[in-house]
Amino acid sequence: MPRPSGQVTYNNTGRVILVTGGARGIGRSICEQWLTSGAHVACMDRDFTDVEELPAGILRIVGDTSSDEDCEHAVSRTIAEFGALDVLVNNAAIQPPDSYLPLHQYSVELWNRITSINLSGYAFMARHALRVMLQQQSGVICNICSAQGHRTAREVAAYGPIKAANLLQAKQWGVEYARQGIRVVSVSPGAIMTPMVRATLAAQGGEAALANRAPMGRIGAPEEIAAATLWICSKGASFVTATDLLVDGGIDALAAFADPYSPPESE
Ligand SMILES: NC(=O)c1ccc[n+]([C@@H]2O[C@H](COP(=O)([O-])OP(=O)(O)OC[C@H]3O[C@@H](n4cnc5c(N)ncnc54)[C@H](O)[C@@H]3O)[C@@H](O)[C@H]2O)c1
């Protein structure tokens, strides 16, 4: 029988992965699929309330990626439990519904809230992971970026440019550590049905409009992003570093001509 899309069998027996923001959405699917593939999985999240219990075997670490101390703890807790760190997935990020604004309407508080997690959080996690990976002379870091980091979109004045910075983080670090056995890559999702997207559907014109925007005419599933991490962080991708994989139903190829920018109605 053919497999459902996005599902391939990988063997990650004995490999150790740490995923940030793993309690919900894309991060959760990454945790679950890596567990199924045989990996030891550590899941860091700042909020485990009101979520289904994680499958047995996943190490749960409470922590906020905007805190360098929490990031250091997440890495050392993973090492204490599993003895190594083979893969870090920087996934925890926010796109608050109240952030769909043109830049001049941003408060400093809102700007700092987004950058402290989406930009600094990725760097804090990576620097602690890199210290371990340099000792091991091996490892993979995967930044979850976004199609919105490749092109402009309406009223994502902070989130979009910061996602572009996450893309360049992966390129910069990928080049910097390429001779030390460490690969750094990124995966850029298009619209994926998660709690984040459900919370921002109104700002994006509703579910049907969002689905229609992609050439495939649908919103993606978290499993389809998890599947991309399984490949790009696998040993089979050993010559892949400092680059990005778009998993976006084709939206990036279409953007400028098919969905021309028109100014928002509100100032
Ligand atoms: N869903 C999409 O359409 C989409 C599209 C492009 C990119 N992305 C990216 O994919 C990643 C996951 O998005 P999602 O849609 O699954 O989000 P989500 O909001 O559904 O889940 C994010 C998880 O991260 C946790 N988290 C948030 N801030 C944290 C912090 N500072 N420290 C630790 N945990 C934290 C949350 O508690 C939550 O469990 C993000 O990087 C997002 O920018 C998502």
PDB file of C-alpha atoms and ligand atoms in Angstrom:
ATOM      1  CA  MET A   1       0.000   0.000   0.000  1.00  0.00           C
ATOM      2  CA  PRO A   2       1.416   3.470  -0.799  1.00  0.00           C
ATOM      3  CA  ARG A   3       2.401   5.520   2.235  1.00  0.00           C
ATOM      4  CA  PRO A   4       0.555   8.768   3.023  1.00  0.00           C
ATOM      5  CA  SER A   5       2.487  11.790   1.766  1.00  0.00           C
ATOM      6  CA  GLY A   6       5.336  13.017   3.934  1.00  0.00           C
ATOM      7  CA  GLN A   7       5.939   9.629   5.564  1.00  0.00           C
ATOM      8  CA  VAL A   8       9.146   7.745   4.917  1.00  0.00           C
ATOM      9  CA  THR A   9      10.888   5.307   7.213  1.00  0.00           C
ATOM     10  CA  TYR A  10      14.206   6.486   8.689  1.00  0.00           C
ATOM     11  CA  ASN A  11      16.443   4.689  11.113  1.00  0.00           C
ATOM     12  CA  ASN A  12      17.753   7.022  13.798  1.00  0.00           C
ATOM     13  CA  THR A  13      18.417   4.337  16.377  1.00  0.00           C
ATOM     14  CA  GLY A  14      20.719   5.690  19.064  1.00  0.00           C
ATOM     15  CA  ARG A  15      20.867   9.251  17.706  1.00  0.00           C
ATOM     16  CA  VAL A  16      19.978  12.069  20.121  1.00  0.00           C
ATOM     17  CA  ILE A  17      17.807  15.019  19.102  1.00  0.00           C
ATOM     18  CA  LEU A  18      16.789  18.117  21.058  1.00  0.00           C
ATOM     19  CA  VAL A  19      13.761  20.004  19.727  1.00  0.00           C
ATOM     20  CA  THR A  20      12.682  23.414  21.012  1.00  0.00           C
ATOM     21  CA  GLY A  21       8.984  24.291  21.117  1.00  0.00           C
ATOM     22  CA  GLY A  22       8.148  20.593  20.940  1.00  0.00           C
ATOM     23  CA  ALA A  23       4.932  20.560  22.964  1.00  0.00           C
ATOM     24  CA  ARG A  24       2.732  21.658  20.059  1.00  0.00           C
ATOM     25  CA  GLY A  25       2.502  22.024  16.298  1.00  0.00           C
ATOM     26  CA  ILE A  26       5.492  21.370  14.079  1.00  0.00           C
ATOM     27  CA  GLY A  27       7.898  20.802  16.979  1.00  0.00           C
ATOM     28  CA  ARG A  28       5.658  18.143  18.457  1.00  0.00           C
ATOM     29  CA  SER A  29       5.454  16.300  15.169  1.00  0.00           C
ATOM     30  CA  ILE A  30       9.249  16.441  14.878  1.00  0.00           C
ATOM     31  CA  CYS A  31       9.547  14.916  18.376  1.00  0.00           C
ATOM     32  CA  GLU A  32       7.057  12.154  17.560  1.00  0.00           C
ATOM     33  CA  GLN A  33       8.494  11.232  14.169  1.00  0.00           C
ATOM     34  CA  TRP A  34      12.064  11.172  15.461  1.00  0.00           C
ATOM     35  CA  LEU A  35      10.953   8.970  18.365  1.00  0.00           C
ATOM     36  CA  THR A  36       9.288   6.590  15.893  1.00  0.00           C
ATOM     37  CA  SER A  37      12.530   6.508  13.890  1.00  0.00           C
ATOM     38  CA  GLY A  38      14.398   5.198  16.947  1.00  0.00           C
ATOM     39  CA  ALA A  39      16.023   8.396  18.240  1.00  0.00           C
ATOM     40  CA  HIS A  40      16.387   9.531  21.830  1.00  0.00           C
ATOM     41  CA  VAL A  41      14.259  12.681  21.917  1.00  0.00           C
ATOM     42  CA  ALA A  42      14.460  15.688  24.252  1.00  0.00           C
ATOM     43  CA  CYS A  43      11.638  18.199  23.985  1.00  0.00           C
ATOM     44  CA  MET A  44      12.073  21.690  25.411  1.00  0.00           C
ATOM     45  CA  ASP A  45       9.072  23.974  25.722  1.00  0.00           C
ATOM     46  CA  ARG A  46       8.142  26.879  27.950  1.00  0.00           C
ATOM     47  CA  ASP A  47       4.533  25.715  28.276  1.00  0.00           C
ATOM     48  CA  PHE A  48       3.354  22.120  28.597  1.00  0.00           C
ATOM     49  CA  THR A  49      -0.089  23.047  29.942  1.00  0.00           C
ATOM     50  CA  ASP A  50      -3.229  21.921  28.127  1.00  0.00           C
ATOM     51  CA  VAL A  51      -1.393  19.669  25.695  1.00  0.00           C
ATOM     52  CA  GLU A  52      -1.781  15.943  25.224  1.00  0.00           C
ATOM     53  CA  GLU A  53       0.771  13.953  27.231  1.00  0.00           C
ATOM     54  CA  LEU A  54       3.990  13.456  25.228  1.00  0.00           C
ATOM     55  CA  PRO A  55       4.569   9.871  24.109  1.00  0.00           C
ATOM     56  CA  ALA A  56       6.545   7.779  26.609  1.00  0.00           C
ATOM     57  CA  GLY A  57      10.272   8.029  26.021  1.00  0.00           C
ATOM     58  CA  ILE A  58      10.408  11.730  25.189  1.00  0.00           C
ATOM     59  CA  LEU A  59      12.406  13.715  27.740  1.00  0.00           C
ATOM     60  CA  ARG A  60      10.446  16.790  28.758  1.00  0.00           C
ATOM     61  CA  ILE A  61      12.443  19.936  29.564  1.00  0.00           C
ATOM     62  CA  VAL A  62      10.701  23.095  30.727  1.00  0.00           C
ATOM     63  CA  GLY A  63      12.535  26.168  29.510  1.00  0.00           C
ATOM     64  CA  ASP A  64      12.297  29.406  27.588  1.00  0.00           C
ATOM     65  CA  THR A  65      14.671  29.821  24.639  1.00  0.00           C
ATOM     66  CA  SER A  66      14.894  33.569  25.192  1.00  0.00           C
ATOM     67  CA  SER A  67      16.832  32.739  28.376  1.00  0.00           C
ATOM     68  CA  ASP A  68      20.443  31.760  27.713  1.00  0.00           C
ATOM     69  CA  GLU A  69      20.469  29.979  31.091  1.00  0.00           C
ATOM     70  CA  ASP A  70      17.478  27.836  30.104  1.00  0.00           C
ATOM     71  CA  CYS A  71      19.161  26.997  26.785  1.00  0.00           C
ATOM     72  CA  GLU A  72      22.326  25.888  28.569  1.00  0.00           C
ATOM     73  CA  HIS A  73      20.201  23.796  30.918  1.00  0.00           C
ATOM     74  CA  ALA A  74      18.312  22.154  28.028  1.00  0.00           C
ATOM     75  CA  VAL A  75      21.560  21.077  26.379  1.00  0.00           C
ATOM     76  CA  SER A  76      23.184  19.829  29.590  1.00  0.00           C
ATOM     77  CA  ARG A  77      20.009  17.996  30.651  1.00  0.00           C
ATOM     78  CA  THR A  78      19.937  16.238  27.264  1.00  0.00           C
ATOM     79  CA  ILE A  79      23.583  15.220  27.613  1.00  0.00           C
ATOM     80  CA  ALA A  80      23.019  14.016  31.180  1.00  0.00           C
ATOM     81  CA  GLU A  81      20.130  11.833  30.027  1.00  0.00           C
ATOM     82  CA  PHE A  82      21.375  10.525  26.691  1.00  0.00           C
ATOM     83  CA  GLY A  83      25.158  11.123  26.672  1.00  0.00           C
ATOM     84  CA  ALA A  84      25.381  13.049  23.371  1.00  0.00           C
ATOM     85  CA  LEU A  85      23.674  15.633  21.168  1.00  0.00           C
ATOM     86  CA  ASP A  86      23.486  14.695  17.498  1.00  0.00           C
ATOM     87  CA  VAL A  87      20.745  17.034  16.299  1.00  0.00           C
ATOM     88  CA  LEU A  88      19.349  20.350  17.520  1.00  0.00           C
ATOM     89  CA  VAL A  89      16.160  21.618  15.909  1.00  0.00           C
ATOM     90  CA  ASN A  90      15.628  25.325  16.596  1.00  0.00           C
ATOM     91  CA  ASN A  91      11.856  25.436  16.216  1.00  0.00           C
ATOM     92  CA  ALA A  92      10.422  27.563  19.056  1.00  0.00           C
ATOM     93  CA  ALA A  93       9.210  30.873  17.659  1.00  0.00           C
ATOM     94  CA  ILE A  94       6.211  33.145  18.033  1.00  0.00           C
ATOM     95  CA  GLN A  95       4.028  35.087  15.627  1.00  0.00           C
ATOM     96  CA  PRO A  96       1.518  36.738  17.955  1.00  0.00           C
ATOM     97  CA  PRO A  97      -1.860  37.634  16.431  1.00  0.00           C
ATOM     98  CA  ASP A  98      -1.310  41.230  17.619  1.00  0.00           C
ATOM     99  CA  SER A  99       1.937  41.468  15.614  1.00  0.00           C
ATOM    100  CA  TYR A 100       0.247  41.842  12.194  1.00  0.00           C
ATOM    101  CA  LEU A 101       1.089  45.543  11.990  1.00  0.00           C
ATOM    102  CA  PRO A 102       3.137  47.861   9.830  1.00  0.00           C
ATOM    103  CA  LEU A 103       6.464  48.626  11.508  1.00  0.00           C
ATOM    104  CA  HIS A 104       5.610  52.177  12.605  1.00  0.00           C
ATOM    105  CA  GLN A 105       2.845  50.769  14.804  1.00  0.00           C
ATOM    106  CA  TYR A 106       5.156  48.387  16.668  1.00  0.00           C
ATOM    107  CA  SER A 107       5.851  48.977  20.345  1.00  0.00           C
ATOM    108  CA  VAL A 108       9.359  48.315  21.640  1.00  0.00           C
ATOM    109  CA  GLU A 109       7.847  45.661  23.906  1.00  0.00           C
ATOM    110  CA  LEU A 110       6.343  43.760  20.945  1.00  0.00           C
ATOM    111  CA  TRP A 111       9.565  44.039  18.926  1.00  0.00           C
ATOM    112  CA  ASN A 112      11.642  42.746  21.844  1.00  0.00           C
ATOM    113  CA  ARG A 113       9.173  39.941  22.591  1.00  0.00           C
ATOM    114  CA  ILE A 114       9.535  38.573  19.064  1.00  0.00           C
ATOM    115  CA  THR A 115      13.283  39.107  18.605  1.00  0.00           C
ATOM    116  CA  SER A 116      14.224  37.677  22.012  1.00  0.00           C
ATOM    117  CA  ILE A 117      12.687  34.313  21.070  1.00  0.00           C
ATOM    118  CA  ASN A 118      12.821  34.142  17.278  1.00  0.00           C
ATOM    119  CA  LEU A 119      16.318  35.565  16.834  1.00  0.00           C
ATOM    120  CA  SER A 120      18.262  35.420  20.109  1.00  0.00           C
ATOM    121  CA  GLY A 121      16.663  32.108  21.139  1.00  0.00           C
ATOM    122  CA  TYR A 122      18.005  30.366  18.022  1.00  0.00           C
ATOM    123  CA  ALA A 123      21.511  31.739  18.663  1.00  0.00           C
ATOM    124  CA  PHE A 124      21.497  30.917  22.399  1.00  0.00           C
ATOM    125  CA  MET A 125      20.462  27.320  21.743  1.00  0.00           C
ATOM    126  CA  ALA A 126      22.965  26.939  18.914  1.00  0.00           C
ATOM    127  CA  ARG A 127      25.937  28.233  20.879  1.00  0.00           C
ATOM    128  CA  HIS A 128      25.431  25.727  23.694  1.00  0.00           C
ATOM    129  CA  ALA A 129      24.805  22.883  21.233  1.00  0.00           C
ATOM    130  CA  LEU A 130      27.915  23.851  19.246  1.00  0.00           C
ATOM    131  CA  ARG A 131      30.147  23.559  22.313  1.00  0.00           C
ATOM    132  CA  VAL A 132      29.069  19.924  22.645  1.00  0.00           C
ATOM    133  CA  MET A 133      29.168  19.220  18.908  1.00  0.00           C
ATOM    134  CA  LEU A 134      32.702  20.655  18.631  1.00  0.00           C
ATOM    135  CA  GLN A 135      33.871  18.170  21.258  1.00  0.00           C
ATOM    136  CA  GLN A 136      32.092  15.374  19.410  1.00  0.00           C
ATOM    137  CA  GLN A 137      33.324  16.687  16.018  1.00  0.00           C
ATOM    138  CA  SER A 138      29.845  15.899  14.728  1.00  0.00           C
ATOM    139  CA  GLY A 139      26.299  17.208  14.810  1.00  0.00           C
ATOM    140  CA  VAL A 140      23.506  18.862  12.861  1.00  0.00           C
ATOM    141  CA  ILE A 141      21.630  22.070  13.678  1.00  0.00           C
ATOM    142  CA  CYS A 142      18.404  22.754  11.812  1.00  0.00           C
ATOM    143  CA  ASN A 143      16.715  26.158  12.039  1.00  0.00           C
ATOM    144  CA  ILE A 144      13.006  26.098  11.288  1.00  0.00           C
ATOM    145  CA  CYS A 145      12.594  29.248   9.196  1.00  0.00           C
ATOM    146  CA  SER A 146       9.639  30.230   7.011  1.00  0.00           C
ATOM    147  CA  ALA A 147       8.532  31.044   3.493  1.00  0.00           C
ATOM    148  CA  GLN A 148       7.986  34.495   5.018  1.00  0.00           C
ATOM    149  CA  GLY A 149      11.763  34.736   5.464  1.00  0.00           C
ATOM    150  CA  HIS A 150      12.219  34.422   1.696  1.00  0.00           C
ATOM    151  CA  ARG A 151       9.699  36.992   0.488  1.00  0.00           C
ATOM    152  CA  THR A 152       7.717  39.872   1.891  1.00  0.00           C
ATOM    153  CA  ALA A 153       4.206  39.301   3.172  1.00  0.00           C
ATOM    154  CA  ARG A 154       1.637  41.698   4.459  1.00  0.00           C
ATOM    155  CA  GLU A 155       2.259  43.087   7.968  1.00  0.00           C
ATOM    156  CA  VAL A 156       4.938  40.697   9.156  1.00  0.00           C
ATOM    157  CA  ALA A 157       7.301  43.569   9.901  1.00  0.00           C
ATOM    158  CA  ALA A 158       9.256  41.709  12.579  1.00  0.00           C
ATOM    159  CA  TYR A 159       8.546  38.004  12.022  1.00  0.00           C
ATOM    160  CA  GLY A 160       9.462  38.002   8.304  1.00  0.00           C
ATOM    161  CA  PRO A 161      12.822  39.802   8.520  1.00  0.00           C
ATOM    162  CA  ILE A 162      13.776  37.760  11.590  1.00  0.00           C
ATOM    163  CA  LYS A 163      13.006  34.528   9.701  1.00  0.00           C
ATOM    164  CA  ALA A 164      15.332  35.813   6.963  1.00  0.00           C
ATOM    165  CA  ALA A 165      17.963  36.280   9.664  1.00  0.00           C
ATOM    166  CA  ASN A 166      17.411  32.654  10.771  1.00  0.00           C
ATOM    167  CA  LEU A 167      18.149  31.585   7.193  1.00  0.00           C
ATOM    168  CA  LEU A 168      21.426  33.487   7.244  1.00  0.00           C
ATOM    169  CA  GLN A 169      22.283  32.153  10.706  1.00  0.00           C
ATOM    170  CA  ALA A 170      22.188  28.664   9.199  1.00  0.00           C
ATOM    171  CA  LYS A 171      24.362  29.717   6.269  1.00  0.00           C
ATOM    172  CA  GLN A 172      26.836  31.602   8.448  1.00  0.00           C
ATOM    173  CA  TRP A 173      27.197  28.859  11.051  1.00  0.00           C
ATOM    174  CA  GLY A 174      27.127  26.151   8.383  1.00  0.00           C
ATOM    175  CA  VAL A 175      30.153  27.673   6.668  1.00  0.00           C
ATOM    176  CA  GLU A 176      31.907  28.453   9.936  1.00  0.00           C
ATOM    177  CA  TYR A 177      31.762  24.890  11.292  1.00  0.00           C
ATOM    178  CA  ALA A 178      31.839  22.939   8.026  1.00  0.00           C
ATOM    179  CA  ARG A 179      35.332  21.522   8.649  1.00  0.00           C
ATOM    180  CA  GLN A 180      34.496  20.347  12.150  1.00  0.00           C
ATOM    181  CA  GLY A 181      31.946  17.731  11.202  1.00  0.00           C
ATOM    182  CA  ILE A 182      28.989  19.991  11.985  1.00  0.00           C
ATOM    183  CA  ARG A 183      26.246  20.744   9.461  1.00  0.00           C
ATOM    184  CA  VAL A 184      23.873  23.680   9.881  1.00  0.00           C
ATOM    185  CA  VAL A 185      20.785  23.816   7.690  1.00  0.00           C
ATOM    186  CA  SER A 186      17.293  25.253   7.640  1.00  0.00           C
ATOM    187  CA  VAL A 187      13.799  24.185   6.649  1.00  0.00           C
ATOM    188  CA  SER A 188      11.289  26.832   5.543  1.00  0.00           C
ATOM    189  CA  PRO A 189       7.638  25.837   5.910  1.00  0.00           C
ATOM    190  CA  GLY A 190       4.774  27.466   4.056  1.00  0.00           C
ATOM    191  CA  ALA A 191       1.416  27.618   5.839  1.00  0.00           C
ATOM    192  CA  ILE A 192       1.078  24.602   8.148  1.00  0.00           C
ATOM    193  CA  MET A 193      -1.985  23.892  10.292  1.00  0.00           C
ATOM    194  CA  THR A 194      -0.787  24.355  13.885  1.00  0.00           C
ATOM    195  CA  PRO A 195      -1.970  26.334  16.923  1.00  0.00           C
ATOM    196  CA  MET A 196       0.127  29.286  15.646  1.00  0.00           C
ATOM    197  CA  VAL A 197      -1.695  29.398  12.326  1.00  0.00           C
ATOM    198  CA  ARG A 198      -5.104  28.788  13.880  1.00  0.00           C
ATOM    199  CA  ALA A 199      -4.498  31.848  16.077  1.00  0.00           C
ATOM    200  CA  THR A 200      -3.571  34.040  13.104  1.00  0.00           C
ATOM    201  CA  LEU A 201      -6.068  32.804  10.500  1.00  0.00           C
ATOM    202  CA  ALA A 202      -8.158  35.961  10.714  1.00  0.00           C
ATOM    203  CA  ALA A 203      -5.122  38.163  10.014  1.00  0.00           C
ATOM    204  CA  GLN A 204      -4.292  35.970   7.000  1.00  0.00           C
ATOM    205  CA  GLY A 205      -7.760  36.250   5.422  1.00  0.00           C
ATOM    206  CA  GLY A 206      -9.221  32.961   6.714  1.00  0.00           C
ATOM    207  CA  GLU A 207      -8.482  29.283   6.108  1.00  0.00           C
ATOM    208  CA  ALA A 208      -9.759  29.043   2.521  1.00  0.00           C
ATOM    209  CA  ALA A 209      -7.830  32.135   1.393  1.00  0.00           C
ATOM    210  CA  LEU A 210      -4.665  30.827   3.010  1.00  0.00           C
ATOM    211  CA  ALA A 211      -5.063  27.410   1.365  1.00  0.00           C
ATOM    212  CA  ASN A 212      -5.821  28.923  -2.036  1.00  0.00           C
ATOM    213  CA  ARG A 213      -2.689  31.030  -1.988  1.00  0.00           C
ATOM    214  CA  ALA A 214      -0.455  27.942  -2.372  1.00  0.00           C
ATOM    215  CA  PRO A 215      -0.229  26.263  -5.789  1.00  0.00           C
ATOM    216  CA  MET A 216      -1.187  22.968  -4.121  1.00  0.00           C
ATOM    217  CA  GLY A 217      -4.365  24.641  -2.885  1.00  0.00           C
ATOM    218  CA  ARG A 218      -4.029  23.405   0.662  1.00  0.00           C
ATOM    219  CA  ILE A 219      -2.421  24.101   4.012  1.00  0.00           C
ATOM    220  CA  GLY A 220       0.393  21.719   4.946  1.00  0.00           C
ATOM    221  CA  ALA A 221       0.506  19.297   7.872  1.00  0.00           C
ATOM    222  CA  PRO A 222       3.129  19.381  10.661  1.00  0.00           C
ATOM    223  CA  GLU A 223       4.188  15.846   9.663  1.00  0.00           C
ATOM    224  CA  GLU A 224       5.316  17.180   6.279  1.00  0.00           C
ATOM    225  CA  ILE A 225       7.808  19.498   7.987  1.00  0.00           C
ATOM    226  CA  ALA A 226       8.923  16.790  10.411  1.00  0.00           C
ATOM    227  CA  ALA A 227       9.598  14.543   7.402  1.00  0.00           C
ATOM    228  CA  ALA A 228      11.876  17.221   5.935  1.00  0.00           C
ATOM    229  CA  THR A 229      13.893  17.346   9.161  1.00  0.00           C
ATOM    230  CA  LEU A 230      14.232  13.557   9.085  1.00  0.00           C
ATOM    231  CA  TRP A 231      15.902  13.795   5.700  1.00  0.00           C
ATOM    232  CA  ILE A 232      17.974  16.961   6.058  1.00  0.00           C
ATOM    233  CA  CYS A 233      19.344  15.900   9.462  1.00  0.00           C
ATOM    234  CA  SER A 234      19.975  12.328   8.290  1.00  0.00           C
ATOM    235  CA  LYS A 235      23.353  10.828   7.470  1.00  0.00           C
ATOM    236  CA  GLY A 236      22.082  10.594   3.888  1.00  0.00           C
ATOM    237  CA  ALA A 237      22.239  14.390   3.669  1.00  0.00           C
ATOM    238  CA  SER A 238      25.938  14.387   4.634  1.00  0.00           C
ATOM    239  CA  PHE A 239      26.990  16.860   1.864  1.00  0.00           C
ATOM    240  CA  VAL A 240      24.159  19.291   2.633  1.00  0.00           C
ATOM    241  CA  THR A 241      25.090  22.286   4.749  1.00  0.00           C
ATOM    242  CA  ALA A 242      24.636  26.068   4.908  1.00  0.00           C
ATOM    243  CA  THR A 243      21.483  25.844   2.837  1.00  0.00           C
ATOM    244  CA  ASP A 244      17.688  25.865   3.090  1.00  0.00           C
ATOM    245  CA  LEU A 245      14.887  23.504   2.106  1.00  0.00           C
ATOM    246  CA  LEU A 246      11.548  25.134   1.262  1.00  0.00           C
ATOM    247  CA  VAL A 247       8.564  22.929   2.143  1.00  0.00           C
ATOM    248  CA  ASP A 248       5.808  25.291   1.144  1.00  0.00           C
ATOM    249  CA  GLY A 249       3.446  23.695  -1.381  1.00  0.00           C
ATOM    250  CA  GLY A 250       5.056  25.858  -4.071  1.00  0.00           C
ATOM    251  CA  ILE A 251       4.137  29.284  -2.686  1.00  0.00           C
ATOM    252  CA  ASP A 252       7.633  30.757  -2.911  1.00  0.00           C
ATOM    253  CA  ALA A 253       7.808  30.069  -6.637  1.00  0.00           C
ATOM    254  CA  LEU A 254       4.532  31.868  -7.177  1.00  0.00           C
ATOM    255  CA  ALA A 255       4.525  34.782  -4.773  1.00  0.00           C
ATOM    256  CA  ALA A 256       5.225  38.024  -6.605  1.00  0.00           C
ATOM    257  CA  PHE A 257       3.072  37.653  -9.699  1.00  0.00           C
ATOM    258  CA  ALA A 258       0.113  35.687  -8.397  1.00  0.00           C
ATOM    259  CA  ASP A 259      -0.436  37.573  -5.147  1.00  0.00           C
ATOM    260  CA  PRO A 260       0.560  41.189  -5.806  1.00  0.00           C
ATOM    261  CA  TYR A 261       0.907  43.368  -2.774  1.00  0.00           C
ATOM    262  CA  SER A 262      -1.886  45.806  -2.121  1.00  0.00           C
ATOM    263  CA  PRO A 263      -1.729  48.165   0.847  1.00  0.00           C
ATOM    264  CA  PRO A 264      -3.712  47.216   3.975  1.00  0.00           C
ATOM    265  CA  GLU A 265      -6.970  49.078   4.426  1.00  0.00           C
ATOM    266  CA  SER A 266      -6.097  50.295   7.918  1.00  0.00           C
ATOM    267  CA  GLU A 267      -3.273  52.763   8.492  1.00  0.00           C
TER     268      GLU A 267
HETATM  269  N1  LIG B   1       2.650  26.964  11.233  1.00  0.00           N
HETATM  270  C1  LIG B   1       3.103  27.573  10.140  1.00  0.00           C
HETATM  271  O1  LIG B   1       2.364  27.833   9.164  1.00  0.00           O
HETATM  272  C2  LIG B   1       4.546  27.976  10.037  1.00  0.00           C
HETATM  273  C3  LIG B   1       4.978  28.493   8.813  1.00  0.00           C
HETATM  274  C4  LIG B   1       6.297  28.868   8.680  1.00  0.00           C
HETATM  275  C5  LIG B   1       7.165  28.705   9.742  1.00  0.00           C
HETATM  276  N2  LIG B   1       6.715  28.220  10.922  1.00  0.00           N
HETATM  277  C6  LIG B   1       7.692  28.068  12.003  1.00  0.00           C
HETATM  278  O2  LIG B   1       7.619  26.751  12.519  1.00  0.00           O
HETATM  279  C7  LIG B   1       7.964  26.772  13.915  1.00  0.00           C
HETATM  280  C8  LIG B   1       6.861  26.112  14.722  1.00  0.00           C
HETATM  281  O3  LIG B   1       5.651  26.795  14.489  1.00  0.00           O
HETATM  282  P1  LIG B   1       4.234  26.226  14.949  1.00  0.00           P
HETATM  283  O4  LIG B   1       3.272  26.711  13.947  1.00  0.00           O
HETATM  284  O5  LIG B   1       4.343  24.782  15.265  1.00  0.00           O
HETATM  285  O6  LIG B   1       4.030  27.074  16.303  1.00  0.00           O
HETATM  286  P2  LIG B   1       3.053  26.808  17.546  1.00  0.00           P
HETATM  287  O7  LIG B   1       2.801  28.143  18.141  1.00  0.00           O
HETATM  288  O8  LIG B   1       1.881  26.012  17.087  1.00  0.00           O
HETATM  289  O9  LIG B   1       3.949  25.940  18.544  1.00  0.00           O
HETATM  290  C9  LIG B   1       5.142  26.522  19.037  1.00  0.00           C
HETATM  291  C10 LIG B   1       5.589  25.851  20.318  1.00  0.00           C
HETATM  292  O10 LIG B   1       6.744  26.577  20.764  1.00  0.00           O
HETATM  293  C11 LIG B   1       6.613  26.867  22.146  1.00  0.00           C
HETATM  294  N3  LIG B   1       7.379  28.083  22.431  1.00  0.00           N
HETATM  295  C12 LIG B   1       7.099  29.349  22.034  1.00  0.00           C
HETATM  296  N4  LIG B   1       8.028  30.179  22.505  1.00  0.00           N
HETATM  297  C13 LIG B   1       8.906  29.440  23.206  1.00  0.00           C
HETATM  298  C14 LIG B   1      10.088  29.739  23.932  1.00  0.00           C
HETATM  299  N5  LIG B   1      10.541  30.998  24.041  1.00  0.00           N
HETATM  300  N6  LIG B   1      10.759  28.733  24.529  1.00  0.00           N
HETATM  301  C15 LIG B   1      10.303  27.460  24.429  1.00  0.00           C
HETATM  302  N7  LIG B   1       9.195  27.117  23.778  1.00  0.00           N
HETATM  303  C16 LIG B   1       8.502  28.100  23.166  1.00  0.00           C
HETATM  304  C17 LIG B   1       5.112  27.025  22.368  1.00  0.00           C
HETATM  305  O11 LIG B   1       4.777  26.829  23.741  1.00  0.00           O
HETATM  306  C18 LIG B   1       4.556  25.940  21.455  1.00  0.00           C
HETATM  307  O12 LIG B   1       4.467  24.698  22.122  1.00  0.00           O
HETATM  308  C19 LIG B   1       8.215  28.237  14.248  1.00  0.00           C
HETATM  309  O13 LIG B   1       9.587  28.517  14.113  1.00  0.00           O
HETATM  310  C20 LIG B   1       7.440  28.966  13.183  1.00  0.00           C
HETATM  311  O14 LIG B   1       7.923  30.266  12.982  1.00  0.00           O
HETATM  312  C21 LIG B   1       5.421  27.849  11.101  1.00  0.00           C
END
